[in-house]
């Protein structure tokens, strides 16, 4: 049995919302490049449907096949699944897995929600369909991401102070970068697009680090 999912009701709501949003996409939009380099919208959705289906042995095996590169392994798995399942099938899968309380044991409890919030923007922003992320969901993920050593958020923004303008959250010391939690969450997860929703005297330096 897989590990349990944190904030499962919110995860379910985001999966169902995404499934609804995807219903109106054209074939051309499914083939649009996402914010994830080398991934189409179709690839991103395929990746999200793996959340409740991955096992540690399978993931380890695929990582070995990718010469120890976990990001490459995830990309290959996503593209394979996108080739196997057309958009309509993936939408059905998102709805079927909405309330499934299972995650990869190597992942944190909030990783499924964080992935949904960030990846939904990875595909929505290039399509011109971005929306504000709910603060009550994005803020716990921002705290989680900042503390996760493998993400590197604290290192990326070392010497800068990040401050939310719509919630009680601030981290770091130095010139300030401020904005809504949703934009901060994207930036903390390595998305330069998140910087477009931020301002402050530290923003120029933050942009330089993403260049």
PDB file of C-alpha atoms in Angstrom:
ATOM      1  CA  UNK A   1       0.000   0.000   0.000  1.00  0.00           C
ATOM      2  CA  UNK A   2       1.268   3.475  -0.880  1.00  0.00           C
ATOM      3  CA  UNK A   3       1.852   6.324   1.522  1.00  0.00           C
ATOM      4  CA  UNK A   4      -1.053   8.603   2.380  1.00  0.00           C
ATOM      5  CA  UNK A   5      -1.709  11.976   0.768  1.00  0.00           C
ATOM      6  CA  UNK A   6      -1.774  15.225   2.737  1.00  0.00           C
ATOM      7  CA  UNK A   7      -4.796  17.535   2.317  1.00  0.00           C
ATOM      8  CA  UNK A   8      -6.542  14.859   0.240  1.00  0.00           C
ATOM      9  CA  UNK A   9      -9.816  16.785  -0.115  1.00  0.00           C
ATOM     10  CA  UNK A  10      -7.891  19.686  -1.647  1.00  0.00           C
ATOM     11  CA  UNK A  11      -5.963  17.324  -3.910  1.00  0.00           C
ATOM     12  CA  UNK A  12      -9.250  15.829  -5.083  1.00  0.00           C
ATOM     13  CA  UNK A  13     -10.722  19.273  -5.756  1.00  0.00           C
ATOM     14  CA  UNK A  14      -7.667  20.283  -7.809  1.00  0.00           C
ATOM     15  CA  UNK A  15      -7.720  17.043  -9.821  1.00  0.00           C
ATOM     16  CA  UNK A  16     -11.399  17.477 -10.624  1.00  0.00           C
ATOM     17  CA  UNK A  17     -10.958  21.169 -11.461  1.00  0.00           C
ATOM     18  CA  UNK A  18      -8.082  20.352 -13.790  1.00  0.00           C
ATOM     19  CA  UNK A  19     -10.100  17.613 -15.471  1.00  0.00           C
ATOM     20  CA  UNK A  20     -12.920  20.092 -16.078  1.00  0.00           C
ATOM     21  CA  UNK A  21     -10.503  22.677 -17.497  1.00  0.00           C
ATOM     22  CA  UNK A  22      -8.909  20.141 -19.830  1.00  0.00           C
ATOM     23  CA  UNK A  23     -12.235  19.213 -21.425  1.00  0.00           C
ATOM     24  CA  UNK A  24     -12.214  22.346 -23.587  1.00  0.00           C
ATOM     25  CA  UNK A  25      -8.656  22.039 -24.932  1.00  0.00           C
ATOM     26  CA  UNK A  26      -8.148  21.602 -28.661  1.00  0.00           C
ATOM     27  CA  UNK A  27      -5.690  19.039 -30.104  1.00  0.00           C
ATOM     28  CA  UNK A  28      -3.327  21.909 -30.825  1.00  0.00           C
ATOM     29  CA  UNK A  29      -3.452  23.057 -27.210  1.00  0.00           C
ATOM     30  CA  UNK A  30      -2.689  19.541 -25.961  1.00  0.00           C
ATOM     31  CA  UNK A  31       0.456  19.658 -28.114  1.00  0.00           C
ATOM     32  CA  UNK A  32       1.519  23.093 -26.794  1.00  0.00           C
ATOM     33  CA  UNK A  33       4.918  23.254 -25.040  1.00  0.00           C
ATOM     34  CA  UNK A  34       4.461  23.653 -21.286  1.00  0.00           C
ATOM     35  CA  UNK A  35       6.683  25.549 -18.845  1.00  0.00           C
ATOM     36  CA  UNK A  36       8.507  22.240 -18.250  1.00  0.00           C
ATOM     37  CA  UNK A  37      11.269  22.211 -20.865  1.00  0.00           C
ATOM     38  CA  UNK A  38      10.633  19.481 -23.425  1.00  0.00           C
ATOM     39  CA  UNK A  39       7.179  18.627 -22.049  1.00  0.00           C
ATOM     40  CA  UNK A  40       3.924  19.282 -23.874  1.00  0.00           C
ATOM     41  CA  UNK A  41       0.639  19.938 -22.108  1.00  0.00           C
ATOM     42  CA  UNK A  42      -0.222  16.304 -22.883  1.00  0.00           C
ATOM     43  CA  UNK A  43       3.008  15.139 -21.190  1.00  0.00           C
ATOM     44  CA  UNK A  44       2.294  17.172 -18.051  1.00  0.00           C
ATOM     45  CA  UNK A  45      -1.196  15.731 -17.680  1.00  0.00           C
ATOM     46  CA  UNK A  46       0.142  12.225 -18.243  1.00  0.00           C
ATOM     47  CA  UNK A  47       2.699  12.840 -15.489  1.00  0.00           C
ATOM     48  CA  UNK A  48      -0.021  13.925 -13.065  1.00  0.00           C
ATOM     49  CA  UNK A  49      -1.936  10.684 -13.627  1.00  0.00           C
ATOM     50  CA  UNK A  50       1.115   8.730 -12.429  1.00  0.00           C
ATOM     51  CA  UNK A  51       0.849  10.144  -8.910  1.00  0.00           C
ATOM     52  CA  UNK A  52      -1.228   7.260  -7.530  1.00  0.00           C
ATOM     53  CA  UNK A  53       0.288   4.588  -9.789  1.00  0.00           C
ATOM     54  CA  UNK A  54       4.036   4.756  -9.121  1.00  0.00           C
ATOM     55  CA  UNK A  55       5.845   2.323  -6.864  1.00  0.00           C
ATOM     56  CA  UNK A  56       9.284   2.764  -5.336  1.00  0.00           C
ATOM     57  CA  UNK A  57      10.786  -0.301  -7.135  1.00  0.00           C
ATOM     58  CA  UNK A  58       9.430   0.807 -10.520  1.00  0.00           C
ATOM     59  CA  UNK A  59      10.623   4.376 -10.042  1.00  0.00           C
ATOM     60  CA  UNK A  60      14.049   3.160  -8.919  1.00  0.00           C
ATOM     61  CA  UNK A  61      14.306   0.893 -11.957  1.00  0.00           C
ATOM     62  CA  UNK A  62      13.342   3.700 -14.331  1.00  0.00           C
ATOM     63  CA  UNK A  63      15.870   5.991 -12.651  1.00  0.00           C
ATOM     64  CA  UNK A  64      18.593   3.412 -13.170  1.00  0.00           C
ATOM     65  CA  UNK A  65      17.602   3.178 -16.833  1.00  0.00           C
ATOM     66  CA  UNK A  66      17.963   6.966 -16.994  1.00  0.00           C
ATOM     67  CA  UNK A  67      21.525   6.640 -15.639  1.00  0.00           C
ATOM     68  CA  UNK A  68      20.539   7.881 -12.203  1.00  0.00           C
ATOM     69  CA  UNK A  69      18.812  11.034 -13.465  1.00  0.00           C
ATOM     70  CA  UNK A  70      15.423  11.192 -11.707  1.00  0.00           C
ATOM     71  CA  UNK A  71      14.191  14.163 -13.745  1.00  0.00           C
ATOM     72  CA  UNK A  72      14.979  12.327 -16.987  1.00  0.00           C
ATOM     73  CA  UNK A  73      13.228   9.227 -15.680  1.00  0.00           C
ATOM     74  CA  UNK A  74      10.084  11.203 -14.850  1.00  0.00           C
ATOM     75  CA  UNK A  75      10.157  12.876 -18.258  1.00  0.00           C
ATOM     76  CA  UNK A  76      10.478   9.553 -20.057  1.00  0.00           C
ATOM     77  CA  UNK A  77       7.631   8.039 -18.033  1.00  0.00           C
ATOM     78  CA  UNK A  78       5.403  11.032 -18.763  1.00  0.00           C
ATOM     79  CA  UNK A  79       6.061  10.932 -22.510  1.00  0.00           C
ATOM     80  CA  UNK A  80       5.501   7.178 -22.665  1.00  0.00           C
ATOM     81  CA  UNK A  81       2.178   7.547 -20.876  1.00  0.00           C
ATOM     82  CA  UNK A  82       1.175  10.424 -23.148  1.00  0.00           C
ATOM     83  CA  UNK A  83       1.836   8.230 -26.177  1.00  0.00           C
ATOM     84  CA  UNK A  84      -0.193   5.400 -24.635  1.00  0.00           C
ATOM     85  CA  UNK A  85      -3.227   7.406 -23.515  1.00  0.00           C
ATOM     86  CA  UNK A  86      -5.080  10.042 -25.555  1.00  0.00           C
ATOM     87  CA  UNK A  87      -6.318  13.193 -23.811  1.00  0.00           C
ATOM     88  CA  UNK A  88      -9.834  11.886 -23.188  1.00  0.00           C
ATOM     89  CA  UNK A  89      -8.479   8.841 -21.355  1.00  0.00           C
ATOM     90  CA  UNK A  90      -6.221  10.963 -19.143  1.00  0.00           C
ATOM     91  CA  UNK A  91      -9.138  13.200 -18.201  1.00  0.00           C
ATOM     92  CA  UNK A  92     -11.103  10.120 -17.131  1.00  0.00           C
ATOM     93  CA  UNK A  93      -8.111   8.911 -15.110  1.00  0.00           C
ATOM     94  CA  UNK A  94      -7.789  12.250 -13.306  1.00  0.00           C
ATOM     95  CA  UNK A  95     -11.413  12.020 -12.226  1.00  0.00           C
ATOM     96  CA  UNK A  96     -11.121   8.361 -11.193  1.00  0.00           C
ATOM     97  CA  UNK A  97      -8.052   9.039  -9.035  1.00  0.00           C
ATOM     98  CA  UNK A  98      -9.399  12.257  -7.494  1.00  0.00           C
ATOM     99  CA  UNK A  99      -9.902  10.834  -3.995  1.00  0.00           C
ATOM    100  CA  UNK A 100      -7.295   8.048  -4.127  1.00  0.00           C
ATOM    101  CA  UNK A 101      -5.246   8.277  -0.925  1.00  0.00           C
ATOM    102  CA  UNK A 102      -1.952   7.015  -2.282  1.00  0.00           C
ATOM    103  CA  UNK A 103       1.375   8.608  -3.191  1.00  0.00           C
ATOM    104  CA  UNK A 104       4.899   7.487  -3.972  1.00  0.00           C
ATOM    105  CA  UNK A 105       6.463   6.562  -0.619  1.00  0.00           C
ATOM    106  CA  UNK A 106       9.566   8.609  -1.438  1.00  0.00           C
ATOM    107  CA  UNK A 107       7.471  11.766  -1.832  1.00  0.00           C
ATOM    108  CA  UNK A 108       6.333  14.080   0.949  1.00  0.00           C
ATOM    109  CA  UNK A 109       2.728  14.243   2.126  1.00  0.00           C
ATOM    110  CA  UNK A 110       2.155  17.572   0.367  1.00  0.00           C
ATOM    111  CA  UNK A 111       4.003  16.693  -2.842  1.00  0.00           C
ATOM    112  CA  UNK A 112       0.829  15.578  -4.681  1.00  0.00           C
ATOM    113  CA  UNK A 113      -0.916  18.885  -3.949  1.00  0.00           C
ATOM    114  CA  UNK A 114       2.205  20.891  -4.741  1.00  0.00           C
ATOM    115  CA  UNK A 115       2.630  19.063  -8.042  1.00  0.00           C
ATOM    116  CA  UNK A 116      -0.978  19.701  -8.982  1.00  0.00           C
ATOM    117  CA  UNK A 117      -0.822  23.410  -8.208  1.00  0.00           C
ATOM    118  CA  UNK A 118       2.482  23.957  -9.980  1.00  0.00           C
ATOM    119  CA  UNK A 119       1.916  21.681 -12.971  1.00  0.00           C
ATOM    120  CA  UNK A 120      -1.560  23.088 -13.533  1.00  0.00           C
ATOM    121  CA  UNK A 121       0.153  26.450 -14.053  1.00  0.00           C
ATOM    122  CA  UNK A 122       2.877  24.839 -16.168  1.00  0.00           C
ATOM    123  CA  UNK A 123       0.216  24.047 -18.725  1.00  0.00           C
ATOM    124  CA  UNK A 124      -2.219  26.923 -18.098  1.00  0.00           C
ATOM    125  CA  UNK A 125       0.245  29.819 -18.434  1.00  0.00           C
ATOM    126  CA  UNK A 126       1.399  28.946 -21.987  1.00  0.00           C
ATOM    127  CA  UNK A 127      -2.261  28.477 -22.943  1.00  0.00           C
ATOM    128  CA  UNK A 128      -3.243  31.870 -21.519  1.00  0.00           C
ATOM    129  CA  UNK A 129      -5.539  30.156 -18.996  1.00  0.00           C
ATOM    130  CA  UNK A 130      -3.668  30.824 -15.751  1.00  0.00           C
ATOM    131  CA  UNK A 131      -5.709  31.485 -12.617  1.00  0.00           C
ATOM    132  CA  UNK A 132      -4.909  32.594  -9.091  1.00  0.00           C
ATOM    133  CA  UNK A 133      -4.013  29.658  -6.868  1.00  0.00           C
ATOM    134  CA  UNK A 134      -6.108  29.299  -3.683  1.00  0.00           C
ATOM    135  CA  UNK A 135      -4.081  30.696  -0.790  1.00  0.00           C
ATOM    136  CA  UNK A 136      -5.354  28.042   1.618  1.00  0.00           C
ATOM    137  CA  UNK A 137      -3.844  25.367  -0.636  1.00  0.00           C
ATOM    138  CA  UNK A 138      -0.789  27.176  -1.947  1.00  0.00           C
ATOM    139  CA  UNK A 139       0.509  28.414   1.417  1.00  0.00           C
ATOM    140  CA  UNK A 140       1.067  24.961   3.002  1.00  0.00           C
ATOM    141  CA  UNK A 141       2.801  23.903  -0.214  1.00  0.00           C
ATOM    142  CA  UNK A 142       5.002  26.996  -0.154  1.00  0.00           C
ATOM    143  CA  UNK A 143       6.082  26.198   3.411  1.00  0.00           C
ATOM    144  CA  UNK A 144       6.684  22.586   2.429  1.00  0.00           C
ATOM    145  CA  UNK A 145       8.664  23.493  -0.693  1.00  0.00           C
ATOM    146  CA  UNK A 146      10.829  26.008   1.132  1.00  0.00           C
ATOM    147  CA  UNK A 147      11.815  23.401   3.717  1.00  0.00           C
ATOM    148  CA  UNK A 148      12.436  20.607   1.184  1.00  0.00           C
ATOM    149  CA  UNK A 149      16.202  20.316   0.625  1.00  0.00           C
ATOM    150  CA  UNK A 150      15.889  18.599  -2.757  1.00  0.00           C
ATOM    151  CA  UNK A 151      13.947  21.555  -4.224  1.00  0.00           C
ATOM    152  CA  UNK A 152      16.634  24.084  -3.329  1.00  0.00           C
ATOM    153  CA  UNK A 153      14.324  27.055  -2.808  1.00  0.00           C
ATOM    154  CA  UNK A 154      16.208  28.441   0.194  1.00  0.00           C
ATOM    155  CA  UNK A 155      19.515  28.127  -1.661  1.00  0.00           C
ATOM    156  CA  UNK A 156      18.152  29.708  -4.842  1.00  0.00           C
ATOM    157  CA  UNK A 157      16.924  32.761  -2.935  1.00  0.00           C
ATOM    158  CA  UNK A 158      19.793  33.016  -0.430  1.00  0.00           C
ATOM    159  CA  UNK A 159      20.432  36.672   0.478  1.00  0.00           C
ATOM    160  CA  UNK A 160      16.883  37.708  -0.445  1.00  0.00           C
ATOM    161  CA  UNK A 161      13.760  38.083   1.664  1.00  0.00           C
ATOM    162  CA  UNK A 162      10.563  36.596   0.226  1.00  0.00           C
ATOM    163  CA  UNK A 163       7.287  37.984   1.567  1.00  0.00           C
ATOM    164  CA  UNK A 164       3.690  37.049   0.786  1.00  0.00           C
ATOM    165  CA  UNK A 165       1.292  39.938   0.308  1.00  0.00           C
ATOM    166  CA  UNK A 166      -1.862  37.867   0.789  1.00  0.00           C
ATOM    167  CA  UNK A 167      -0.837  35.671   3.744  1.00  0.00           C
ATOM    168  CA  UNK A 168       1.383  35.623   6.827  1.00  0.00           C
ATOM    169  CA  UNK A 169       4.583  34.221   5.344  1.00  0.00           C
ATOM    170  CA  UNK A 170       8.133  35.482   4.963  1.00  0.00           C
ATOM    171  CA  UNK A 171      11.512  33.770   4.684  1.00  0.00           C
ATOM    172  CA  UNK A 172      15.098  34.861   4.187  1.00  0.00           C
ATOM    173  CA  UNK A 173      17.021  38.062   4.776  1.00  0.00           C
ATOM    174  CA  UNK A 174      18.032  40.785   2.363  1.00  0.00           C
ATOM    175  CA  UNK A 175      16.367  42.827  -0.400  1.00  0.00           C
ATOM    176  CA  UNK A 176      12.685  41.953  -0.525  1.00  0.00           C
ATOM    177  CA  UNK A 177      10.820  40.057  -3.206  1.00  0.00           C
ATOM    178  CA  UNK A 178       7.096  40.172  -2.515  1.00  0.00           C
ATOM    179  CA  UNK A 179       3.848  39.089  -4.053  1.00  0.00           C
ATOM    180  CA  UNK A 180       0.941  36.648  -3.798  1.00  0.00           C
ATOM    181  CA  UNK A 181       1.505  33.156  -2.433  1.00  0.00           C
ATOM    182  CA  UNK A 182       0.676  31.554  -5.776  1.00  0.00           C
ATOM    183  CA  UNK A 183       3.425  33.444  -7.595  1.00  0.00           C
ATOM    184  CA  UNK A 184       5.886  32.738  -4.780  1.00  0.00           C
ATOM    185  CA  UNK A 185       5.022  29.035  -4.969  1.00  0.00           C
ATOM    186  CA  UNK A 186       5.850  28.924  -8.669  1.00  0.00           C
ATOM    187  CA  UNK A 187       9.149  30.748  -8.121  1.00  0.00           C
ATOM    188  CA  UNK A 188      10.029  28.499  -5.186  1.00  0.00           C
ATOM    189  CA  UNK A 189       9.494  25.510  -7.457  1.00  0.00           C
ATOM    190  CA  UNK A 190      11.921  26.918 -10.013  1.00  0.00           C
ATOM    191  CA  UNK A 191       9.444  28.528 -12.416  1.00  0.00           C
ATOM    192  CA  UNK A 192      10.686  31.879 -13.709  1.00  0.00           C
ATOM    193  CA  UNK A 193       7.103  32.649 -14.728  1.00  0.00           C
ATOM    194  CA  UNK A 194       6.305  33.086 -11.039  1.00  0.00           C
ATOM    195  CA  UNK A 195       8.546  36.157 -10.964  1.00  0.00           C
ATOM    196  CA  UNK A 196       6.128  37.957 -13.289  1.00  0.00           C
ATOM    197  CA  UNK A 197       3.693  38.232 -10.391  1.00  0.00           C
ATOM    198  CA  UNK A 198       6.272  39.582  -7.940  1.00  0.00           C
ATOM    199  CA  UNK A 199       7.951  42.917  -7.239  1.00  0.00           C
ATOM    200  CA  UNK A 200      10.321  44.514  -4.741  1.00  0.00           C
ATOM    201  CA  UNK A 201      13.896  45.708  -4.643  1.00  0.00           C
ATOM    202  CA  UNK A 202      15.227  42.147  -4.783  1.00  0.00           C
ATOM    203  CA  UNK A 203      13.375  41.174  -7.958  1.00  0.00           C
ATOM    204  CA  UNK A 204      16.197  42.130 -10.335  1.00  0.00           C
ATOM    205  CA  UNK A 205      18.570  39.832  -8.473  1.00  0.00           C
ATOM    206  CA  UNK A 206      15.958  37.067  -8.389  1.00  0.00           C
ATOM    207  CA  UNK A 207      15.538  37.329 -12.158  1.00  0.00           C
ATOM    208  CA  UNK A 208      19.308  37.191 -12.630  1.00  0.00           C
ATOM    209  CA  UNK A 209      19.416  33.872 -10.802  1.00  0.00           C
ATOM    210  CA  UNK A 210      16.812  32.382 -13.107  1.00  0.00           C
ATOM    211  CA  UNK A 211      18.521  33.633 -16.266  1.00  0.00           C
TER     212      UNK A 211
END
